[in-house]
Short mmCIF file of C-alpha atoms in Angstrom, two decimals:
data_model
loop_
_atom_site.label_atom_id
_atom_site.label_comp_id
_atom_site.label_asym_id
_atom_site.label_seq_id
_atom_site.Cartn_x
_atom_site.Cartn_y
_atom_site.Cartn_z
CA MET A 300 -0.61 -9.68 -13.62
CA GLU A 301 2.85 -10.10 -15.12
CA SER A 302 5.36 -11.74 -12.77
CA PHE A 303 7.27 -9.74 -10.16
CA TYR A 304 10.48 -10.92 -8.50
CA LEU A 305 10.07 -10.77 -4.74
CA LYS A 306 13.02 -8.38 -4.44
CA ASP A 307 11.29 -5.95 -6.86
CA PHE A 308 7.97 -6.46 -5.05
CA ILE A 309 9.57 -5.50 -1.73
CA LYS A 310 11.06 -2.39 -3.29
CA ALA A 311 7.71 -1.42 -4.83
CA VAL A 312 5.76 -1.68 -1.54
CA ASN A 313 8.62 -0.14 0.45
CA GLY A 314 8.49 -3.15 2.75
CA LYS A 315 10.77 -4.88 5.22
CA PHE A 316 11.88 -8.31 4.05
CA LEU A 317 11.49 -10.85 6.85
CA LEU A 318 11.36 -14.22 5.16
CA GLY A 319 11.46 -15.85 1.71
CA ASP A 320 13.45 -16.27 -1.48
CA PRO A 321 14.28 -12.89 -3.09
CA ASN A 322 14.23 -14.53 -6.52
CA LEU A 323 10.73 -15.93 -6.04
CA LEU A 324 8.36 -14.97 -8.87
CA ILE A 325 5.05 -13.45 -7.74
CA LYS A 326 2.25 -13.97 -10.24
CA SER A 327 -0.81 -12.63 -8.44
CA VAL A 328 -2.08 -11.02 -5.25
CA SER A 329 -5.25 -11.30 -3.17
CA ILE A 330 -7.01 -9.41 -0.39
CA ASP A 331 -9.57 -12.15 0.34
CA SER A 332 -8.64 -15.09 2.58
CA ARG A 333 -11.78 -16.95 1.46
CA THR A 334 -10.73 -17.15 -2.17
CA ILE A 335 -6.94 -16.95 -1.99
CA LYS A 336 -5.14 -19.55 -4.11
CA LYS A 337 -1.88 -21.39 -3.67
CA GLY A 338 1.08 -19.14 -4.36
CA GLN A 339 -0.80 -15.81 -4.21
CA PHE A 340 0.48 -12.96 -2.03
CA TYR A 341 -2.02 -11.84 0.61
CA PHE A 342 -2.42 -8.17 1.59
CA ALA A 343 -3.88 -7.97 5.12
CA LEU A 344 -6.07 -4.88 4.66
CA LYS A 345 -8.06 -3.22 7.44
CA GLY A 346 -11.65 -2.11 6.94
CA LYS A 347 -14.42 -0.55 9.00
CA ASN A 348 -15.76 -3.92 10.10
CA PHE A 349 -12.83 -6.28 9.62
CA ASP A 350 -9.08 -6.66 9.97
CA GLY A 351 -7.34 -8.80 7.37
CA HIS A 352 -4.66 -9.65 9.93
CA ASP A 353 -7.23 -11.89 11.64
CA PHE A 354 -7.15 -14.19 8.60
CA ILE A 355 -3.41 -14.59 8.05
CA LYS A 356 -3.38 -18.06 9.60
CA GLU A 357 -6.14 -19.16 7.19
CA CYS A 358 -4.15 -17.82 4.23
CA ILE A 359 -1.03 -19.70 5.30
CA GLU A 360 -3.07 -22.90 5.59
CA ARG A 361 -4.29 -22.30 2.04
CA GLU A 362 -0.61 -22.15 0.99
CA ALA A 363 -0.43 -18.45 0.19
CA GLY A 364 2.92 -17.59 -1.39
CA GLY A 365 3.45 -14.60 0.85
CA ILE A 366 1.95 -12.30 3.46
CA VAL A 367 2.05 -8.50 3.44
CA TYR A 368 1.07 -7.19 6.87
CA SER A 369 1.51 -4.16 9.11
CA LYS A 370 0.63 -5.06 12.71
CA ASP A 371 3.49 -5.29 15.20
CA ASP A 372 2.01 -8.02 17.40
CA ILE A 373 1.55 -10.73 14.77
CA ASP A 374 3.39 -13.98 15.54
CA LEU A 375 4.25 -15.65 12.25
CA THR A 376 6.69 -18.22 13.67
CA LYS A 377 3.79 -20.71 13.83
CA SER A 378 3.68 -20.77 10.03
CA PHE A 379 6.53 -23.31 10.14
CA PRO A 380 6.89 -25.55 8.13
CA LEU A 381 4.81 -23.84 5.40
CA PHE A 382 7.18 -20.87 5.26
CA PRO A 383 5.37 -18.26 3.15
CA SER A 384 7.36 -15.16 2.27
CA ILE A 385 6.79 -12.43 4.84
CA ILE A 386 6.83 -8.68 4.10
CA LYS A 387 6.11 -6.04 6.73
CA VAL A 388 4.93 -2.58 5.69
CA ASN A 389 3.69 0.49 7.56
CA ASP A 390 0.27 0.45 5.90
CA THR A 391 -1.07 -2.40 3.76
CA LEU A 392 -3.53 -0.20 1.83
CA ILE A 393 -0.79 2.24 0.86
CA ALA A 394 1.47 -0.70 -0.02
CA LEU A 395 -1.18 -2.13 -2.37
CA GLY A 396 -1.40 1.24 -4.11
CA GLU A 397 2.37 1.53 -4.38
CA LEU A 398 2.60 -1.94 -5.93
CA ALA A 399 -0.01 -0.99 -8.54
CA LYS A 400 1.79 2.29 -9.23
CA ALA A 401 5.07 0.51 -9.91
CA TYR A 402 3.29 -2.09 -12.02
CA VAL A 403 1.52 0.48 -14.23
CA LYS A 404 4.90 2.08 -14.98
CA ARG A 405 6.19 -1.28 -16.23
CA CYS A 406 3.31 -1.61 -18.72
CA LYS A 407 4.57 1.20 -20.94
CA LYS A 408 2.62 0.26 -24.05
CA ALA A 409 -0.81 1.00 -22.55
CA LYS A 410 -2.52 4.35 -22.92
CA VAL A 411 -4.11 4.96 -19.53
CA ILE A 412 -7.40 6.87 -19.25
CA GLY A 413 -8.83 8.08 -15.92
CA ILE A 414 -12.51 9.02 -15.67
CA THR A 415 -14.22 10.80 -12.79
CA GLY A 416 -17.25 13.03 -12.31
CA SER A 417 -20.45 13.23 -10.26
CA ASN A 418 -22.56 11.22 -12.73
CA GLY A 419 -21.97 9.01 -15.77
CA LYS A 420 -18.54 7.59 -14.90
CA THR A 421 -19.44 3.95 -15.39
CA THR A 422 -21.45 4.42 -18.59
CA THR A 423 -18.75 6.62 -20.12
CA LYS A 424 -16.14 4.02 -19.22
CA GLU A 425 -18.13 1.15 -20.73
CA ILE A 426 -18.84 3.05 -23.97
CA LEU A 427 -15.18 3.99 -24.27
CA VAL A 428 -14.06 0.40 -23.74
CA SER A 429 -16.49 -0.71 -26.45
CA ILE A 430 -14.78 1.72 -28.85
CA LEU A 431 -11.15 1.13 -27.87
CA LYS A 432 -11.25 -2.66 -27.94
CA ARG A 433 -11.91 -2.49 -31.68
CA ARG A 434 -8.27 -1.59 -32.15
CA GLY A 435 -6.42 -3.35 -29.38
CA LYS A 436 -6.42 -5.14 -26.05
CA THR A 437 -8.32 -3.05 -23.53
CA ILE A 438 -8.92 -3.47 -19.80
CA CYS A 439 -11.00 -1.55 -17.27
CA ASN A 440 -12.09 -1.77 -13.66
CA LYS A 441 -15.28 -3.78 -13.15
CA GLY A 442 -18.30 -2.96 -11.03
CA ASN A 443 -17.51 -0.66 -8.12
CA PHE A 444 -13.76 -1.35 -8.21
CA ASN A 445 -13.11 2.38 -8.42
CA ASN A 446 -11.68 3.08 -4.96
CA ARG A 447 -8.34 2.70 -3.15
CA VAL A 448 -8.75 -1.09 -3.05
CA GLY A 449 -10.52 -1.82 -6.33
CA LEU A 450 -8.51 0.45 -8.59
CA PRO A 451 -5.05 -0.97 -7.62
CA LEU A 452 -6.35 -4.51 -8.02
CA SER A 453 -7.76 -3.57 -11.45
CA ALA A 454 -4.48 -1.96 -12.49
CA LEU A 455 -2.69 -5.22 -11.70
CA ASN A 456 -4.70 -6.81 -14.54
CA LEU A 457 -2.61 -4.89 -17.06
CA GLN A 458 -0.45 -6.99 -19.37
CA MET A 459 2.58 -5.97 -21.41
CA ASP A 460 0.49 -6.16 -24.60
CA THR A 461 -2.43 -4.13 -23.22
CA GLU A 462 -2.96 -1.10 -25.45
CA TYR A 463 -5.67 0.75 -23.51
CA ALA A 464 -6.57 0.83 -19.82
CA VAL A 465 -9.70 2.69 -18.71
CA PHE A 466 -10.17 3.38 -15.01
CA GLU A 467 -13.23 4.88 -13.39
CA MET A 468 -12.30 6.76 -10.21
CA GLY A 469 -14.67 7.40 -7.30
CA THR A 470 -14.19 9.31 -4.08
CA SER A 471 -15.88 9.68 -0.73
CA LEU A 472 -12.99 11.18 1.25
CA SER A 473 -10.92 14.25 0.56
CA GLY A 474 -7.67 13.51 -1.26
CA GLU A 475 -8.69 10.14 -2.70
CA ILE A 476 -8.72 11.25 -6.35
CA LYS A 477 -5.15 12.54 -5.94
CA ILE A 478 -4.06 9.16 -4.53
CA LEU A 479 -5.79 7.22 -7.32
CA SER A 480 -4.38 9.55 -9.98
CA ASP A 481 -0.86 9.06 -8.66
CA ILE A 482 -1.31 5.29 -9.00
CA ILE A 483 -2.34 5.28 -12.67
CA SER A 484 -0.45 8.37 -13.99
CA PRO A 485 -3.05 8.92 -16.77
CA ASP A 486 -2.34 9.84 -20.36
CA VAL A 487 -5.93 11.10 -20.63
CA ALA A 488 -8.09 12.61 -17.87
CA VAL A 489 -11.88 12.97 -18.13
CA ILE A 490 -14.36 14.77 -15.88
CA THR A 491 -17.91 14.01 -17.02
CA ASN A 492 -19.64 16.68 -14.92
CA ILE A 493 -19.77 18.28 -11.48
CA GLY A 494 -22.98 17.90 -9.48
CA TYR A 495 -24.47 17.44 -6.03
CA SER A 496 -22.70 14.22 -5.07
CA HIS A 497 -20.94 13.28 -1.83
CA LEU A 498 -21.83 16.67 -0.34
CA LYS A 499 -21.46 15.19 3.15
CA THR A 500 -17.71 15.24 2.52
CA PHE A 501 -17.18 18.03 0.00
CA GLY A 502 -19.89 20.50 1.03
CA SER A 503 -20.75 21.96 -2.38
CA PRO A 504 -20.24 21.34 -6.11
CA ILE A 505 -17.18 23.62 -5.94
CA GLY A 506 -15.80 21.35 -3.22
CA VAL A 507 -16.52 18.36 -5.45
CA PHE A 508 -14.62 20.00 -8.30
CA LYS A 509 -11.60 20.79 -6.13
CA GLU A 510 -11.39 17.11 -5.25
CA LYS A 511 -11.79 15.84 -8.80
CA ARG A 512 -9.47 18.43 -10.33
CA ALA A 513 -6.53 16.38 -9.03
CA LEU A 514 -7.11 14.01 -11.95
CA LEU A 515 -6.63 16.81 -14.49
CA ASP A 516 -3.46 17.98 -12.77
CA SER A 517 -1.95 14.50 -12.87
CA VAL A 518 -2.17 13.96 -16.63
CA CYS A 519 1.22 13.37 -18.27
CA ALA A 520 2.94 16.12 -20.28
CA ASP A 521 2.03 14.77 -23.73
CA GLY A 522 -1.48 13.72 -22.74
CA PHE A 523 -4.79 15.58 -22.90
CA ILE A 524 -7.86 16.29 -20.81
CA VAL A 525 -11.55 16.00 -21.74
CA LEU A 526 -14.14 18.35 -20.24
CA ASN A 527 -17.91 18.85 -20.44
CA ALA A 528 -18.43 22.24 -22.13
CA ASP A 529 -22.04 22.40 -20.90
CA ASP A 530 -21.13 22.07 -17.23
CA GLU A 531 -21.32 25.37 -15.36
CA ILE A 532 -18.11 24.70 -13.41
CA LEU A 533 -16.04 22.76 -15.97
CA LYS A 534 -16.60 25.28 -18.77
CA ASN A 535 -14.71 27.84 -16.69
CA VAL A 536 -11.60 25.70 -16.18
CA SER A 537 -8.60 27.62 -17.48
CA GLN A 538 -7.43 25.67 -20.54
CA LYS A 539 -4.08 27.48 -20.49
CA MET A 540 -2.98 25.21 -17.66
CA TYR A 541 -3.09 22.09 -19.86
CA SER A 542 -1.21 21.19 -23.04
CA LYS A 543 -4.31 19.90 -24.84
CA VAL A 544 -8.01 20.13 -24.01
CA ILE A 545 -10.93 18.49 -25.87
CA THR A 546 -14.45 19.62 -24.96
CA PHE A 547 -17.78 17.91 -25.55
CA GLY A 548 -21.39 19.04 -25.28
CA PHE A 549 -24.72 19.65 -26.98
CA TYR A 550 -23.72 22.90 -28.67
CA GLY A 551 -21.53 23.81 -31.61
CA GLY A 552 -19.00 25.58 -29.41
CA ALA A 553 -17.65 22.24 -28.16
CA ASP A 554 -14.99 20.28 -30.05
CA VAL A 555 -17.23 17.18 -30.04
CA TYR A 556 -20.99 17.65 -30.02
CA ALA A 557 -24.37 16.09 -30.82
CA HIS A 558 -27.14 17.55 -32.98
CA ASN A 559 -30.38 16.40 -34.63
CA ILE A 560 -31.19 14.40 -31.50
CA THR A 561 -34.27 12.16 -31.36
CA LEU A 562 -34.98 10.82 -27.88
CA TRP A 563 -38.43 9.25 -28.16
CA LEU A 564 -37.40 6.20 -30.15
CA ASP A 565 -36.67 2.85 -28.50
CA LYS A 566 -33.07 3.56 -29.40
CA PRO A 567 -32.34 7.31 -29.48
CA LYS A 568 -30.43 8.74 -32.45
CA PHE A 569 -28.15 11.71 -32.92
CA GLU A 570 -25.61 13.15 -35.31
CA LEU A 571 -22.12 13.00 -33.83
CA TYR A 572 -19.79 15.80 -34.90
CA ILE A 573 -16.12 15.00 -34.36
CA ASN A 574 -12.87 15.98 -36.06
CA GLY A 575 -14.71 17.80 -38.88
CA VAL A 576 -16.98 14.81 -39.64
CA SER A 577 -20.68 14.32 -38.87
CA ILE A 578 -22.01 10.77 -38.56
CA SER A 579 -25.38 9.28 -37.52
CA VAL A 580 -25.30 7.19 -34.31
CA THR A 581 -27.97 4.99 -32.71
CA MET A 582 -27.71 4.75 -28.93
CA PRO A 583 -28.47 1.44 -27.19
CA LEU A 584 -29.48 3.36 -24.06
CA LYS A 585 -32.14 6.00 -23.39
CA GLY A 586 -31.56 9.44 -21.97
CA ARG A 587 -30.03 12.71 -23.09
CA PHE A 588 -27.46 12.39 -20.33
CA ASN A 589 -26.33 9.07 -21.78
CA ILE A 590 -25.72 10.81 -25.11
CA ALA A 591 -23.49 13.18 -23.11
CA ASN A 592 -21.65 10.11 -21.79
CA ALA A 593 -21.22 8.89 -25.38
CA LEU A 594 -19.84 12.29 -26.35
CA ALA A 595 -17.28 12.13 -23.53
CA ALA A 596 -16.14 8.69 -24.71
CA SER A 597 -16.05 9.93 -28.31
CA ALA A 598 -13.86 12.87 -27.34
CA VAL A 599 -11.31 10.51 -25.76
CA ALA A 600 -11.34 8.14 -28.72
CA GLY A 601 -11.08 11.00 -31.20
CA GLY A 602 -8.11 12.39 -29.27
CA LEU A 603 -6.43 8.99 -29.50
CA GLY A 604 -6.86 8.94 -33.29
CA PHE A 605 -9.97 6.83 -33.74
CA SER A 606 -12.11 7.56 -36.80
CA ALA A 607 -15.76 8.64 -36.67
CA GLU A 608 -16.79 5.25 -38.10
CA GLU A 609 -14.86 3.35 -35.40
CA ILE A 610 -16.45 5.51 -32.71
CA LYS A 611 -19.95 4.99 -34.14
CA ASP A 612 -19.45 1.21 -34.26
CA GLY A 613 -18.19 1.15 -30.68
CA ILE A 614 -21.12 3.19 -29.32
CA GLU A 615 -23.73 1.11 -31.14
CA ALA A 616 -22.16 -2.17 -29.90
CA PHE A 617 -21.97 -0.98 -26.29
CA VAL A 618 -23.87 -3.15 -23.76
CA PRO A 619 -25.36 -0.96 -21.00
CA PRO A 620 -24.42 -1.83 -17.40
CA PRO A 621 -27.30 -2.98 -15.15
CA MET A 622 -29.47 -0.52 -13.21
CA ARG A 623 -28.61 2.40 -15.49
CA MET A 624 -31.83 3.31 -17.33
CA GLU A 625 -32.41 -0.43 -17.63
CA THR A 626 -35.72 -0.60 -19.49
CA VAL A 627 -38.22 -3.45 -19.90
CA LYS A 628 -41.71 -3.62 -21.38
CA THR A 629 -43.88 -6.05 -19.41
CA LYS A 630 -46.48 -8.36 -20.96
CA SER A 631 -49.14 -5.88 -19.93
CA GLY A 632 -47.34 -3.16 -21.88
CA VAL A 633 -46.16 -1.20 -18.82
CA ILE A 634 -42.67 0.28 -19.17
CA LEU A 635 -40.35 -0.16 -16.16
CA ILE A 636 -37.08 1.79 -15.99
CA ASN A 637 -34.52 0.80 -13.34
CA ASP A 638 -32.09 3.67 -12.76
CA ALA A 639 -31.62 2.87 -9.08
CA TYR A 640 -27.87 2.24 -9.05
CA ASN A 641 -27.44 5.56 -7.26
CA ALA A 642 -28.98 9.00 -6.90
CA ASN A 643 -28.17 12.60 -6.13
CA PRO A 644 -30.16 15.76 -6.96
CA SER A 645 -28.52 16.31 -10.35
CA SER A 646 -28.79 12.69 -11.51
CA VAL A 647 -32.47 12.48 -10.46
CA LYS A 648 -33.29 15.62 -12.46
CA GLU A 649 -31.43 14.29 -15.51
CA ALA A 650 -33.21 10.93 -15.33
CA LEU A 651 -36.65 12.54 -14.95
CA GLN A 652 -36.12 14.95 -17.83
CA SER A 653 -34.86 12.15 -20.05
CA VAL A 654 -37.86 9.93 -19.29
CA CYS A 655 -40.24 12.82 -19.99
CA GLU A 656 -38.51 13.41 -23.35
CA SER A 657 -38.48 9.71 -24.22
CA TYR A 658 -42.17 9.07 -23.42
CA PRO A 659 -44.03 12.28 -24.31
CA ASP A 660 -47.47 10.61 -24.56
CA SER A 661 -47.28 8.37 -21.48
CA ASP A 662 -48.26 8.64 -17.81
CA ILE A 663 -44.93 8.79 -16.00
CA ASN A 664 -44.69 7.64 -12.38
CA LEU A 665 -41.68 8.18 -10.14
CA VAL A 666 -40.74 5.55 -7.57
CA PHE A 667 -38.22 7.36 -5.42
CA GLY A 668 -35.91 6.36 -2.56
CA ASP A 669 -33.84 8.69 -0.36
CA MET A 670 -30.71 10.33 -1.73
CA LEU A 671 -27.96 9.62 0.81
CA GLU A 672 -24.55 11.16 1.59
CA LEU A 673 -25.83 14.72 1.09
CA GLY A 674 -24.64 16.01 4.47
CA GLU A 675 -26.26 18.64 6.68
CA LYS A 676 -28.45 20.04 3.88
CA ALA A 677 -29.94 16.68 2.91
CA GLU A 678 -33.49 17.76 3.88
CA VAL A 679 -33.10 21.02 1.94
CA TYR A 680 -31.97 19.18 -1.21
CA HIS A 681 -34.88 16.74 -0.95
CA GLY A 682 -37.30 19.67 -0.57
CA GLU A 683 -35.82 21.44 -3.60
CA LEU A 684 -36.10 18.27 -5.63
CA GLY A 685 -39.72 17.88 -4.57
CA SER A 686 -40.49 21.38 -5.88
CA PHE A 687 -38.68 20.55 -9.15
CA ILE A 688 -40.74 17.38 -9.61
CA ASP A 689 -43.92 19.29 -8.81
CA GLY A 690 -43.17 21.51 -11.81
CA LEU A 691 -42.85 18.65 -14.31
CA HIS A 692 -46.32 18.45 -15.85
CA LYS A 693 -45.74 14.96 -17.35
CA ILE A 694 -45.19 13.32 -13.96
CA HIS A 695 -48.37 11.47 -12.94
CA ASN A 696 -47.80 9.94 -9.49
CA ILE A 697 -44.92 10.05 -7.04
CA TYR A 698 -44.14 7.19 -4.65
CA LEU A 699 -41.70 7.97 -1.85
CA LEU A 700 -39.64 5.62 0.37
CA GLY A 701 -37.32 6.71 3.20
CA GLU A 702 -37.12 9.18 6.07
CA LEU A 703 -35.81 12.05 3.95
CA SER A 704 -38.51 11.45 1.36
CA LYS A 705 -41.15 11.88 4.06
CA GLY A 706 -40.21 15.56 4.35
CA MET A 707 -39.95 15.87 0.59
CA LYS A 708 -43.68 15.11 0.31
CA ASN A 709 -44.43 18.50 1.87
CA SER A 710 -42.94 20.28 -1.16
CA ILE A 711 -45.12 18.37 -3.65
CA ASN A 712 -48.51 20.07 -3.80
CA LYS A 713 -49.75 19.80 -7.40
CA LYS A 714 -49.52 16.03 -7.91
CA PRO A 715 -50.57 12.88 -6.07
CA SER A 716 -47.71 11.75 -3.85
CA TYR A 717 -47.57 8.81 -1.46
CA HIS A 718 -45.05 8.10 1.28
CA VAL A 719 -44.63 4.52 2.52
CA GLU A 720 -42.71 3.08 5.46
CA ASN A 721 -41.29 -0.01 3.77
CA LYS A 722 -40.86 -1.86 0.47
CA LYS A 723 -43.83 -4.17 1.10
CA GLU A 724 -46.20 -1.19 1.37
CA LEU A 725 -44.62 0.33 -1.73
CA LEU A 726 -45.17 -2.78 -3.80
CA GLU A 727 -48.79 -3.06 -2.67
CA LEU A 728 -49.39 0.56 -3.61
CA LEU A 729 -47.88 0.14 -7.08
CA GLU A 730 -50.06 -2.90 -7.72
CA LYS A 731 -53.20 -0.90 -6.93
CA ASN A 732 -52.38 1.68 -9.58
CA SER A 733 -54.19 1.61 -12.93
CA ASN A 734 -51.40 0.10 -15.01
CA THR A 735 -51.94 0.30 -18.77
CA ALA A 736 -49.85 0.30 -21.92
CA LYS A 737 -49.41 4.06 -21.45
CA THR A 738 -47.89 3.70 -17.97
CA VAL A 739 -44.19 4.27 -17.32
CA TYR A 740 -42.38 3.84 -13.98
CA LEU A 741 -38.96 5.28 -13.21
CA PHE A 742 -37.21 3.74 -10.17
CA LYS A 743 -34.57 6.08 -8.76
CA GLY A 744 -32.80 6.21 -5.38
CA SER A 745 -29.49 5.77 -3.61
CA ARG A 746 -27.95 2.32 -3.78
CA SER A 747 -28.54 1.58 -0.09
CA MET A 748 -32.32 1.99 -0.57
CA LYS A 749 -32.32 -1.21 -2.69
CA LEU A 750 -35.18 -0.11 -4.91
CA GLU A 751 -34.20 -2.81 -7.39
CA GLU A 752 -35.90 -5.31 -5.06
CA VAL A 753 -39.24 -3.53 -5.54
CA TYR A 754 -38.54 -3.19 -9.26
CA GLU A 755 -37.98 -6.95 -9.67
CA SER A 756 -41.03 -7.90 -7.59
CA PHE A 757 -43.26 -5.47 -9.45
CA LYS A 758 -41.99 -6.71 -12.80
CA MET A 759 -42.89 -10.28 -11.81
CA LYS A 760 -46.38 -9.18 -10.76
CA LEU A 761 -46.99 -7.39 -14.08
CA ASP A 762 -45.71 -10.33 -16.14
#
């Protein structure tokens, strides 16, 4: 974070100045009393299970440079003689966002890219960063820092010499994408796809699109948007509403597309068509849907003036994030694929189809945990997915964990399926299977199911 004068900081957060030196330089902020460092400004955020105001005293003792708070009944007179700067705001979460918004505007050199969608946000972001950093200083949000806390903190990592900033944007409440978009004011907006995610809040894929469309509508006048031409909802977006649109997909009708795709190799290959040039690319990650993520990143880079060779180099150098089609071959020859970072009906189908395409001669086993946050129709979606899996002739066995998965078993009639009550039972069941060099396991489920624990234990057993 570049330095802020306290007087500018107060203006940015629309706060009330209670104590401090207006000419004080602020060099960094924190929301965590456990790790706050001397001189940092502390934002006392409120969460579901905590209230940052309870830790103000601790922050003062750690010699925080300032406190941003909102409660009326906080007595800060006891901070004497440490005297941190004191700023009162109406809402500390909003204030953090407003600070980031003002800060992004100061970093005028950076091209800012916002990425949202039901699936593929993180992988698209990481591939794009791998491309962009070949030309200039590039930042992005790490891990799950894609919400109203993480994104502002990530934006504050911008520097005056940053050339590209890539921000993944998630949502679980209505209106959040609009708030995040207002903070970063993107030059480029990307929607990877629209699927069955967060239906508990948005009800349907159309509801999901209405939420995510706010990103497209926030792009600056001389910017552009990137859309998936294969997506049933996104392909119908009226392009007349935007100054420039770049589409990507698996068919020639898109501006950027892939052809001559080979998925069964350890590293899939495809021909990337972009800006009138076709170039061969080797993907470091399995799955047709990950090629779609590479196409989305390519479309952004191409729109920013990157050559086909630069894009190819960036894709091939990309290091996949953990728990996204993370693949290992054990000493016994069994293939284990950990795609358990998250799950919804569309992402499960994509993962299954990709594994079937990648391992056409193997016995494919699905280790499945409940898909959460699907709302009132959660049981219906699990049943529909069960019927879909039942129709995939390459699937050998299906192992189910979770209450919703128990009902899903009733829709699987053609294949062996097993429901277990806990992870211990699941691991014991997997160990009893006839595991050979032709055996493949796909682990897929919502993050809260923690299937990675079973994956790691099983991997140790097989090694």
